[in-house]
One Martini backbone bead per residue (centre of mass of N, CA, C, O) as a GRO file, in nm:
protein
  109
    1PHE     BB    1   2.048  -0.383   0.325
    2ARG     BB    2   2.099  -0.074   0.133
    3SER     BB    3   2.069   0.285   0.208
    4GLU     BB    4   2.022   0.606   0.046
    5GLY     BB    5   1.923   0.903   0.187
    6THR     BB    6   1.614   0.957   0.241
    7ARG     BB    7   1.368   0.955   0.466
    8PRO     BB    8   1.214   0.680   0.423
    9HIS     BB    9   1.300   0.366   0.404
   10HIS     BB   10   1.228   0.083   0.169
   11ILE     BB   11   1.084  -0.242   0.201
   12ASN     BB   12   0.956  -0.456  -0.055
   13ILE     BB   13   0.709  -0.723  -0.042
   14HIS     BB   14   0.617  -0.945  -0.289
   15PHE     BB   15   0.328  -1.156  -0.370
   16PRO     BB   16   0.163  -1.356  -0.609
   17HIS     BB   17   0.001  -1.444  -0.350
   18LEU     BB   18  -0.170  -1.516  -0.087
   19VAL     BB   19  -0.030  -1.493   0.241
   20SER     BB   20   0.100  -1.645   0.541
   21ILE     BB   21   0.223  -1.484   0.828
   22LEU     BB   22   0.417  -1.575   1.133
   23SER     BB   23   0.705  -1.435   1.064
   24ILE     BB   24   0.945  -1.159   1.145
   25ARG     BB   25   1.293  -1.091   1.074
   26LEU     BB   26   1.585  -0.903   1.188
   27TYR     BB   27   1.927  -0.811   1.110
   28LEU     BB   28   2.115  -0.632   1.354
   29ASP     BB   29   2.433  -0.414   1.380
   30PHE     BB   30   2.565  -0.182   1.570
   31GLU     BB   31   2.874  -0.233   1.592
   32ALA     BB   32   2.909  -0.229   1.271
   33ASP     BB   33   2.702   0.030   1.179
   34GLY     BB   34   2.592   0.240   1.368
   35SER     BB   35   2.430   0.499   1.212
   36PHE     BB   36   2.285   0.276   1.016
   37THR     BB   37   2.109   0.190   1.248
   38PRO     BB   38   1.802   0.116   1.327
   39THR     BB   39   1.543   0.264   1.558
   40ARG     BB   40   1.280   0.298   1.354
   41ILE     BB   41   1.009   0.077   1.266
   42PHE     BB   42   0.775   0.013   1.006
   43PHE     BB   43   0.475  -0.203   0.950
   44LEU     BB   44   0.317  -0.293   0.646
   45ALA     BB   45  -0.003  -0.398   0.493
   46GLY     BB   46  -0.141  -0.561   0.182
   47THR     BB   47  -0.248  -0.570  -0.166
   48GLY     BB   48  -0.120  -0.266  -0.185
   49TYR     BB   49  -0.028   0.063  -0.187
   50HIS     BB   50  -0.338   0.165  -0.142
   51ASP     BB   51  -0.374  -0.035   0.153
   52LEU     BB   52  -0.186   0.032   0.380
   53ILE     BB   53  -0.123  -0.115   0.713
   54LEU     BB   54  -0.043  -0.075   1.028
   55PHE     BB   55   0.096  -0.357   1.245
   56SER     BB   56   0.392  -0.254   1.325
   57GLU     BB   57   0.663  -0.174   1.574
   58LEU     BB   58   1.000  -0.046   1.622
   59ASP     BB   59   1.211   0.024   1.921
   60MET     BB   60   1.565   0.090   1.927
   61ARG     BB   61   1.895   0.115   2.031
   62GLN     BB   62   2.125  -0.151   2.023
   63PRO     BB   63   2.118  -0.376   1.795
   64LYS     BB   64   2.189  -0.746   1.810
   65GLY     BB   65   2.062  -0.933   1.582
   66TRP     BB   66   1.776  -1.091   1.611
   67VAL     BB   67   1.452  -0.942   1.534
   68ASP     BB   68   1.127  -0.949   1.646
   69VAL     BB   69   0.816  -0.904   1.505
   70PRO     BB   70   0.522  -0.806   1.618
   71LEU     BB   71   0.221  -1.041   1.603
   72GLU     BB   72  -0.046  -0.892   1.739
   73ASN     BB   73  -0.363  -0.876   1.665
   74ILE     BB   74  -0.387  -0.930   1.316
   75GLY     BB   75  -0.504  -1.235   1.280
   76GLY     BB   76  -0.651  -1.502   1.249
   77ASP     BB   77  -0.716  -1.773   1.461
   78ASP     BB   78  -0.446  -1.668   1.651
   79GLY     BB   79  -0.382  -1.343   1.591
   80LYS     BB   80  -0.074  -1.408   1.421
   81THR     BB   81  -0.183  -1.389   1.111
   82LEU     BB   82  -0.064  -1.271   0.807
   83ARG     BB   83  -0.265  -1.158   0.514
   84VAL     BB   84  -0.085  -1.108   0.205
   85PHE     BB   85   0.089  -0.934  -0.082
   86LEU     BB   86   0.218  -0.686   0.106
   87VAL     BB   87   0.534  -0.576   0.248
   88GLN     BB   88   0.631  -0.286   0.442
   89ILE     BB   89   0.947  -0.136   0.524
   90GLN     BB   90   1.001   0.142   0.755
   91ILE     BB   91   1.269   0.354   0.786
   92ALA     BB   92   1.270   0.632   1.009
   93ASP     BB   93   1.526   0.572   1.204
   94ASN     BB   94   1.855   0.639   1.328
   95HIS     BB   95   2.139   0.629   1.466
   96GLN     BB   96   2.239   0.947   1.517
   97ASN     BB   97   2.069   1.046   1.262
   98GLY     BB   98   2.113   0.869   1.033
   99LYS     BB   99   2.054   0.842   0.672
  100ASP     BB  100   2.164   0.564   0.646
  101ALA     BB  101   2.095   0.209   0.582
  102ARG     BB  102   2.104  -0.119   0.765
  103VAL     BB  103   2.032  -0.463   0.671
  104ARG     BB  104   2.149  -0.797   0.708
  105GLY     BB  105   1.853  -0.924   0.757
  106LEU     BB  106   1.570  -1.138   0.633
  107LYS     BB  107   1.269  -1.293   0.757
  108VAL     BB  108   0.998  -1.488   0.615
  109TYR     BB  109   0.717  -1.720   0.741
   0.00000   0.00000   0.00000
């Protein structure tokens, strides 16, 4: 994912039916991307844009590699299962206050 312009940058993941998400991972590389590397990311979920709720956030310094999104106390029998139609990832800040953003990989299980 690559984005230019004003923040926050958004990645929207729409599902055609209700899904259960057990894990979300991002691949970030500070060494390769420098000021394009996100340092603060918010994760929201819901049935659509009208009811998005913050379920997790990440604050990072100089990430390199796969970063796991914390899914604690969010629902399901195990407390770690997210059931949604829409996940929105908001990149709020970048390293060195850069305005463009780069996410090299995204996995949703």
